[in-house]
Amino acid sequence: MIRLFILAKGAVVQAGLSAMLSREPIIQMVGCSTEVAGLTVSPQPPDVILMESALLSEADWEQMALSGDVAIAVLLDADSSLSIGQLLELGIRGVLPQEVAAEELIATVSAIAAGLVVLHPDILNPLPNPISSSDHFPNNPPNRAMADAPLTSRELEVLQLLATGLGNRAIAAQLCISEHTVKFHISSIFSKLNVNSRTEAVTSAMRQGLILI
């Protein structure tokens, strides 16, 4: 069970995120607030904090790390001047756009709770110079072994379809999800399997008995 706390400036956004994520069996909501100070009244320390980037300037980082191992994901506002590098240096493990699908949020919460770093494709695509994770996490690289973060059932479905040679659009149509979501799952699969290509992902998965061809 992943204990989640939501920080959002708008009460409507806060309620929407809470309603969306509290339905997921692996997530336990331990609190919501429109301000960082609200963390102090949480009945249990969270494993993951999901917050809007607008609240970063108000963040008390001692409060944010009150559980010791809390993982933070940020919904990045389109007008934010913060760079991915700055967010990573702050210790943020997940960066997502404001407009993100529910299953992408759930996958992010699961991944960062397991110690992974998640950067949504829509955040990365505009960057002219991809960030080297080793520059910011020399002792804690984002790529972890599969044993530390098992693939979700959806990721296994995507991986099985990758093995058949389908492209992102065909996989999206097959699973009734968006192409952006497919890209998100593939990125997560690569990270969890510690591979850099579809072929490597399929080969690694076959060796581990995760998929059959």
PDB file of C-alpha atoms in Angstrom:
ATOM      1  CA  MET A   1       0.000   0.000   0.000  1.00  0.00           C
ATOM      2  CA  ILE A   2       1.355   3.442  -0.987  1.00  0.00           C
ATOM      3  CA  ARG A   3       0.451   6.320   1.350  1.00  0.00           C
ATOM      4  CA  LEU A   4      -0.241   9.439  -0.741  1.00  0.00           C
ATOM      5  CA  PHE A   5      -0.608  13.117   0.183  1.00  0.00           C
ATOM      6  CA  ILE A   6      -1.851  15.676  -2.377  1.00  0.00           C
ATOM      7  CA  LEU A   7      -0.855  19.341  -2.404  1.00  0.00           C
ATOM      8  CA  ALA A   8      -2.787  21.533  -4.834  1.00  0.00           C
ATOM      9  CA  LYS A   9      -3.498  25.269  -4.767  1.00  0.00           C
ATOM     10  CA  GLY A  10      -7.007  24.866  -6.084  1.00  0.00           C
ATOM     11  CA  ALA A  11      -9.560  22.966  -4.027  1.00  0.00           C
ATOM     12  CA  VAL A  12     -11.196  21.667  -7.231  1.00  0.00           C
ATOM     13  CA  VAL A  13      -7.905  20.267  -8.564  1.00  0.00           C
ATOM     14  CA  GLN A  14      -7.179  18.779  -5.150  1.00  0.00           C
ATOM     15  CA  ALA A  15     -10.574  17.087  -4.996  1.00  0.00           C
ATOM     16  CA  GLY A  16     -10.252  15.800  -8.566  1.00  0.00           C
ATOM     17  CA  LEU A  17      -6.838  14.269  -7.976  1.00  0.00           C
ATOM     18  CA  SER A  18      -7.972  12.753  -4.695  1.00  0.00           C
ATOM     19  CA  ALA A  19     -11.076  11.201  -6.248  1.00  0.00           C
ATOM     20  CA  MET A  20      -9.067   9.875  -9.193  1.00  0.00           C
ATOM     21  CA  LEU A  21      -6.286   8.275  -7.162  1.00  0.00           C
ATOM     22  CA  SER A  22      -8.193   7.077  -4.096  1.00  0.00           C
ATOM     23  CA  ARG A  23     -10.005   4.525  -6.274  1.00  0.00           C
ATOM     24  CA  GLU A  24      -6.718   2.721  -6.928  1.00  0.00           C
ATOM     25  CA  PRO A  25      -6.410  -0.283  -4.545  1.00  0.00           C
ATOM     26  CA  ILE A  26      -2.664   0.144  -4.001  1.00  0.00           C
ATOM     27  CA  ILE A  27      -3.010   3.807  -2.967  1.00  0.00           C
ATOM     28  CA  GLN A  28      -4.085   4.987   0.480  1.00  0.00           C
ATOM     29  CA  MET A  29      -4.908   8.684   0.741  1.00  0.00           C
ATOM     30  CA  VAL A  30      -3.477  10.103   3.971  1.00  0.00           C
ATOM     31  CA  GLY A  31      -4.305  13.743   3.341  1.00  0.00           C
ATOM     32  CA  CYS A  32      -4.868  16.696   1.024  1.00  0.00           C
ATOM     33  CA  SER A  33      -4.070  20.363   1.438  1.00  0.00           C
ATOM     34  CA  THR A  34      -3.900  23.629  -0.474  1.00  0.00           C
ATOM     35  CA  GLU A  35      -0.692  24.566   1.370  1.00  0.00           C
ATOM     36  CA  VAL A  36       2.535  22.802   2.327  1.00  0.00           C
ATOM     37  CA  ALA A  37       1.889  23.420   6.041  1.00  0.00           C
ATOM     38  CA  GLY A  38      -1.002  20.960   5.748  1.00  0.00           C
ATOM     39  CA  LEU A  39       1.510  18.113   5.768  1.00  0.00           C
ATOM     40  CA  THR A  40       1.954  18.536   9.514  1.00  0.00           C
ATOM     41  CA  VAL A  41      -1.621  17.412  10.185  1.00  0.00           C
ATOM     42  CA  SER A  42      -1.376  14.218   8.140  1.00  0.00           C
ATOM     43  CA  PRO A  43      -2.381  11.238  10.356  1.00  0.00           C
ATOM     44  CA  GLN A  44       0.368   9.136   8.776  1.00  0.00           C
ATOM     45  CA  PRO A  45       3.621  10.121   7.046  1.00  0.00           C
ATOM     46  CA  PRO A  46       3.188   9.764   3.277  1.00  0.00           C
ATOM     47  CA  ASP A  47       5.315   7.603   1.000  1.00  0.00           C
ATOM     48  CA  VAL A  48       4.541   9.920  -1.929  1.00  0.00           C
ATOM     49  CA  ILE A  49       3.608  13.584  -2.204  1.00  0.00           C
ATOM     50  CA  LEU A  50       1.894  14.725  -5.408  1.00  0.00           C
ATOM     51  CA  MET A  51       1.992  18.502  -5.737  1.00  0.00           C
ATOM     52  CA  GLU A  52       1.432  21.351  -8.160  1.00  0.00           C
ATOM     53  CA  SER A  53       4.581  23.241  -9.172  1.00  0.00           C
ATOM     54  CA  ALA A  54       2.963  26.507  -8.049  1.00  0.00           C
ATOM     55  CA  LEU A  55       3.470  25.375  -4.445  1.00  0.00           C
ATOM     56  CA  LEU A  56       7.192  24.701  -4.799  1.00  0.00           C
ATOM     57  CA  SER A  57       8.105  28.279  -3.917  1.00  0.00           C
ATOM     58  CA  GLU A  58       6.226  27.854  -0.623  1.00  0.00           C
ATOM     59  CA  ALA A  59       7.731  24.477   0.202  1.00  0.00           C
ATOM     60  CA  ASP A  60       9.406  23.936   3.537  1.00  0.00           C
ATOM     61  CA  TRP A  61      11.761  21.123   2.557  1.00  0.00           C
ATOM     62  CA  GLU A  62      12.070  19.884   6.123  1.00  0.00           C
ATOM     63  CA  GLN A  63       8.313  19.368   6.154  1.00  0.00           C
ATOM     64  CA  MET A  64       8.379  17.827   2.683  1.00  0.00           C
ATOM     65  CA  ALA A  65      10.852  15.189   3.876  1.00  0.00           C
ATOM     66  CA  LEU A  66       9.044  14.533   7.149  1.00  0.00           C
ATOM     67  CA  SER A  67       8.843  10.787   6.535  1.00  0.00           C
ATOM     68  CA  GLY A  68      12.522  10.419   5.693  1.00  0.00           C
ATOM     69  CA  ASP A  69      11.957   8.530   2.435  1.00  0.00           C
ATOM     70  CA  VAL A  70       9.111  10.528   0.937  1.00  0.00           C
ATOM     71  CA  ALA A  71       9.048  10.642  -2.870  1.00  0.00           C
ATOM     72  CA  ILE A  72       7.746  13.803  -4.537  1.00  0.00           C
ATOM     73  CA  ALA A  73       6.036  14.117  -7.924  1.00  0.00           C
ATOM     74  CA  VAL A  74       5.300  17.524  -9.424  1.00  0.00           C
ATOM     75  CA  LEU A  75       2.563  18.541 -11.849  1.00  0.00           C
ATOM     76  CA  LEU A  76       4.457  21.147 -13.850  1.00  0.00           C
ATOM     77  CA  ASP A  77       2.537  24.243 -14.879  1.00  0.00           C
ATOM     78  CA  ALA A  78       3.078  25.299 -18.503  1.00  0.00           C
ATOM     79  CA  ASP A  79       4.134  28.756 -17.308  1.00  0.00           C
ATOM     80  CA  SER A  80       6.650  27.469 -14.769  1.00  0.00           C
ATOM     81  CA  SER A  81      10.189  28.802 -15.152  1.00  0.00           C
ATOM     82  CA  LEU A  82      11.671  25.808 -13.347  1.00  0.00           C
ATOM     83  CA  SER A  83      13.876  23.516 -15.432  1.00  0.00           C
ATOM     84  CA  ILE A  84      13.943  19.740 -15.183  1.00  0.00           C
ATOM     85  CA  GLY A  85      17.486  20.015 -13.837  1.00  0.00           C
ATOM     86  CA  GLN A  86      16.398  22.336 -11.033  1.00  0.00           C
ATOM     87  CA  LEU A  87      13.573  19.990 -10.074  1.00  0.00           C
ATOM     88  CA  LEU A  88      15.899  16.990  -9.997  1.00  0.00           C
ATOM     89  CA  GLU A  89      18.375  18.894  -7.845  1.00  0.00           C
ATOM     90  CA  LEU A  90      15.564  19.551  -5.363  1.00  0.00           C
ATOM     91  CA  GLY A  91      15.074  15.798  -5.094  1.00  0.00           C
ATOM     92  CA  ILE A  92      11.869  15.627  -7.147  1.00  0.00           C
ATOM     93  CA  ARG A  93      11.442  12.089  -8.488  1.00  0.00           C
ATOM     94  CA  GLY A  94       8.496  12.583 -10.832  1.00  0.00           C
ATOM     95  CA  VAL A  95       7.717  15.413 -13.270  1.00  0.00           C
ATOM     96  CA  LEU A  96       4.420  15.414 -15.171  1.00  0.00           C
ATOM     97  CA  PRO A  97       2.401  17.946 -17.174  1.00  0.00           C
ATOM     98  CA  GLN A  98      -0.793  19.319 -15.632  1.00  0.00           C
ATOM     99  CA  GLU A  99      -2.887  17.508 -18.248  1.00  0.00           C
ATOM    100  CA  VAL A 100      -2.056  13.899 -17.518  1.00  0.00           C
ATOM    101  CA  ALA A 101      -4.095  10.702 -17.705  1.00  0.00           C
ATOM    102  CA  ALA A 102      -5.211   8.928 -14.547  1.00  0.00           C
ATOM    103  CA  GLU A 103      -3.281   5.774 -15.376  1.00  0.00           C
ATOM    104  CA  GLU A 104      -0.128   7.829 -15.927  1.00  0.00           C
ATOM    105  CA  LEU A 105      -0.544   9.387 -12.485  1.00  0.00           C
ATOM    106  CA  ILE A 106      -1.046   5.976 -10.903  1.00  0.00           C
ATOM    107  CA  ALA A 107       1.972   4.550 -12.732  1.00  0.00           C
ATOM    108  CA  THR A 108       4.082   7.515 -11.595  1.00  0.00           C
ATOM    109  CA  VAL A 109       3.050   7.175  -7.958  1.00  0.00           C
ATOM    110  CA  SER A 110       3.914   3.454  -8.066  1.00  0.00           C
ATOM    111  CA  ALA A 111       7.247   4.010  -9.812  1.00  0.00           C
ATOM    112  CA  ILE A 112       8.600   6.785  -7.601  1.00  0.00           C
ATOM    113  CA  ALA A 113       7.463   4.938  -4.477  1.00  0.00           C
ATOM    114  CA  ALA A 114       9.685   2.078  -5.708  1.00  0.00           C
ATOM    115  CA  GLY A 115      12.652   4.432  -6.067  1.00  0.00           C
ATOM    116  CA  LEU A 116      12.467   5.213  -9.778  1.00  0.00           C
ATOM    117  CA  VAL A 117      12.613   8.640 -11.409  1.00  0.00           C
ATOM    118  CA  VAL A 118       9.767   9.424 -13.829  1.00  0.00           C
ATOM    119  CA  LEU A 119       9.956  12.179 -16.450  1.00  0.00           C
ATOM    120  CA  HIS A 120       6.863  12.318 -18.652  1.00  0.00           C
ATOM    121  CA  PRO A 121       7.534  12.293 -22.441  1.00  0.00           C
ATOM    122  CA  ASP A 122       5.613  15.553 -22.886  1.00  0.00           C
ATOM    123  CA  ILE A 123       8.030  17.205 -20.452  1.00  0.00           C
ATOM    124  CA  LEU A 124      11.144  15.749 -22.078  1.00  0.00           C
ATOM    125  CA  ASN A 125      10.279  16.176 -25.748  1.00  0.00           C
ATOM    126  CA  PRO A 126      10.767  19.959 -25.885  1.00  0.00           C
ATOM    127  CA  LEU A 127      14.219  19.741 -24.273  1.00  0.00           C
ATOM    128  CA  PRO A 128      17.042  20.323 -26.813  1.00  0.00           C
ATOM    129  CA  ASN A 129      19.619  18.691 -24.512  1.00  0.00           C
ATOM    130  CA  PRO A 130      18.385  15.638 -22.608  1.00  0.00           C
ATOM    131  CA  ILE A 131      19.417  15.630 -18.977  1.00  0.00           C
ATOM    132  CA  SER A 132      21.951  13.087 -17.843  1.00  0.00           C
ATOM    133  CA  SER A 133      20.516  11.542 -14.708  1.00  0.00           C
ATOM    134  CA  SER A 134      24.024  10.770 -13.447  1.00  0.00           C
ATOM    135  CA  ASP A 135      24.660  14.510 -13.126  1.00  0.00           C
ATOM    136  CA  HIS A 136      21.964  14.760 -10.470  1.00  0.00           C
ATOM    137  CA  PHE A 137      21.854  11.306  -8.932  1.00  0.00           C
ATOM    138  CA  PRO A 138      25.464  10.072  -8.785  1.00  0.00           C
ATOM    139  CA  ASN A 139      24.713   7.703  -5.912  1.00  0.00           C
ATOM    140  CA  ASN A 140      21.113   6.854  -6.770  1.00  0.00           C
ATOM    141  CA  PRO A 141      20.629   6.377 -10.524  1.00  0.00           C
ATOM    142  CA  PRO A 142      17.048   6.283 -11.879  1.00  0.00           C
ATOM    143  CA  ASN A 143      17.546   2.909 -13.588  1.00  0.00           C
ATOM    144  CA  ARG A 144      16.953   0.171 -11.045  1.00  0.00           C
ATOM    145  CA  ALA A 145      16.885  -3.570 -11.364  1.00  0.00           C
ATOM    146  CA  MET A 146      13.602  -5.227 -12.193  1.00  0.00           C
ATOM    147  CA  ALA A 147      13.582  -6.890  -8.781  1.00  0.00           C
ATOM    148  CA  ASP A 148      13.291  -3.486  -7.096  1.00  0.00           C
ATOM    149  CA  ALA A 149      10.276  -2.374  -9.143  1.00  0.00           C
ATOM    150  CA  PRO A 150       8.121  -5.088 -10.765  1.00  0.00           C
ATOM    151  CA  LEU A 151       6.316  -4.271 -13.985  1.00  0.00           C
ATOM    152  CA  THR A 152       2.651  -3.400 -13.607  1.00  0.00           C
ATOM    153  CA  SER A 153       0.001  -5.468 -15.366  1.00  0.00           C
ATOM    154  CA  ARG A 154      -0.444  -2.690 -17.946  1.00  0.00           C
ATOM    155  CA  GLU A 155       3.301  -2.525 -18.584  1.00  0.00           C
ATOM    156  CA  LEU A 156       3.335  -6.280 -19.154  1.00  0.00           C
ATOM    157  CA  GLU A 157       0.520  -5.881 -21.697  1.00  0.00           C
ATOM    158  CA  VAL A 158       2.483  -3.161 -23.498  1.00  0.00           C
ATOM    159  CA  LEU A 159       5.637  -5.282 -23.387  1.00  0.00           C
ATOM    160  CA  GLN A 160       3.814  -8.290 -24.832  1.00  0.00           C
ATOM    161  CA  LEU A 161       2.564  -6.141 -27.721  1.00  0.00           C
ATOM    162  CA  LEU A 162       6.048  -4.693 -28.224  1.00  0.00           C
ATOM    163  CA  ALA A 163       7.239  -8.255 -28.687  1.00  0.00           C
ATOM    164  CA  THR A 164       4.841  -8.684 -31.615  1.00  0.00           C
ATOM    165  CA  GLY A 165       6.418  -5.714 -33.391  1.00  0.00           C
ATOM    166  CA  LEU A 166       3.506  -3.301 -33.029  1.00  0.00           C
ATOM    167  CA  GLY A 167       4.190   0.455 -33.086  1.00  0.00           C
ATOM    168  CA  ASN A 168       2.954   2.929 -30.485  1.00  0.00           C
ATOM    169  CA  ARG A 169      -0.209   3.814 -32.428  1.00  0.00           C
ATOM    170  CA  ALA A 170      -1.197   0.171 -32.869  1.00  0.00           C
ATOM    171  CA  ILE A 171      -0.522  -0.587 -29.197  1.00  0.00           C
ATOM    172  CA  ALA A 172      -2.615   2.432 -28.183  1.00  0.00           C
ATOM    173  CA  ALA A 173      -5.509   1.235 -30.360  1.00  0.00           C
ATOM    174  CA  GLN A 174      -5.222  -2.314 -29.038  1.00  0.00           C
ATOM    175  CA  LEU A 175      -5.334  -1.198 -25.385  1.00  0.00           C
ATOM    176  CA  CYS A 176      -7.720   1.756 -25.902  1.00  0.00           C
ATOM    177  CA  ILE A 177      -5.243   4.266 -24.467  1.00  0.00           C
ATOM    178  CA  SER A 178      -3.462   7.297 -25.943  1.00  0.00           C
ATOM    179  CA  GLU A 179      -0.113   7.189 -27.727  1.00  0.00           C
ATOM    180  CA  HIS A 180       1.286   9.469 -25.013  1.00  0.00           C
ATOM    181  CA  THR A 181       0.318   6.876 -22.425  1.00  0.00           C
ATOM    182  CA  VAL A 182       2.007   4.150 -24.467  1.00  0.00           C
ATOM    183  CA  LYS A 183       5.202   6.245 -24.574  1.00  0.00           C
ATOM    184  CA  PHE A 184       4.952   6.719 -20.827  1.00  0.00           C
ATOM    185  CA  HIS A 185       4.649   2.971 -20.205  1.00  0.00           C
ATOM    186  CA  ILE A 186       7.521   2.172 -22.574  1.00  0.00           C
ATOM    187  CA  SER A 187       9.736   4.700 -20.790  1.00  0.00           C
ATOM    188  CA  SER A 188       8.865   3.080 -17.462  1.00  0.00           C
ATOM    189  CA  ILE A 189       9.552  -0.408 -18.867  1.00  0.00           C
ATOM    190  CA  PHE A 190      12.973   0.675 -20.151  1.00  0.00           C
ATOM    191  CA  SER A 191      13.812   2.148 -16.743  1.00  0.00           C
ATOM    192  CA  LYS A 192      12.688  -0.889 -14.764  1.00  0.00           C
ATOM    193  CA  LEU A 193      14.445  -3.365 -17.061  1.00  0.00           C
ATOM    194  CA  ASN A 194      17.500  -1.104 -17.364  1.00  0.00           C
ATOM    195  CA  VAL A 195      17.477  -1.242 -21.177  1.00  0.00           C
ATOM    196  CA  ASN A 196      17.679   1.333 -23.963  1.00  0.00           C
ATOM    197  CA  SER A 197      15.685  -0.148 -26.825  1.00  0.00           C
ATOM    198  CA  ARG A 198      12.569  -2.161 -27.605  1.00  0.00           C
ATOM    199  CA  THR A 199      14.648  -5.120 -28.716  1.00  0.00           C
ATOM    200  CA  GLU A 200      16.606  -5.123 -25.456  1.00  0.00           C
ATOM    201  CA  ALA A 201      13.366  -4.812 -23.472  1.00  0.00           C
ATOM    202  CA  VAL A 202      11.778  -7.794 -25.235  1.00  0.00           C
ATOM    203  CA  THR A 203      14.959  -9.886 -24.945  1.00  0.00           C
ATOM    204  CA  SER A 204      15.339  -9.108 -21.247  1.00  0.00           C
ATOM    205  CA  ALA A 205      11.659  -9.850 -20.582  1.00  0.00           C
ATOM    206  CA  MET A 206      11.881 -13.193 -22.378  1.00  0.00           C
ATOM    207  CA  ARG A 207      14.945 -14.209 -20.359  1.00  0.00           C
ATOM    208  CA  GLN A 208      13.052 -13.420 -17.147  1.00  0.00           C
ATOM    209  CA  GLY A 209       9.971 -15.294 -18.290  1.00  0.00           C
ATOM    210  CA  LEU A 210       7.811 -12.163 -18.231  1.00  0.00           C
ATOM    211  CA  ILE A 211       6.450 -12.646 -21.755  1.00  0.00           C
ATOM    212  CA  LEU A 212       6.063 -15.459 -24.250  1.00  0.00           C
ATOM    213  CA  ILE A 213       6.394 -15.279 -28.037  1.00  0.00           C
TER     214      ILE A 213
END
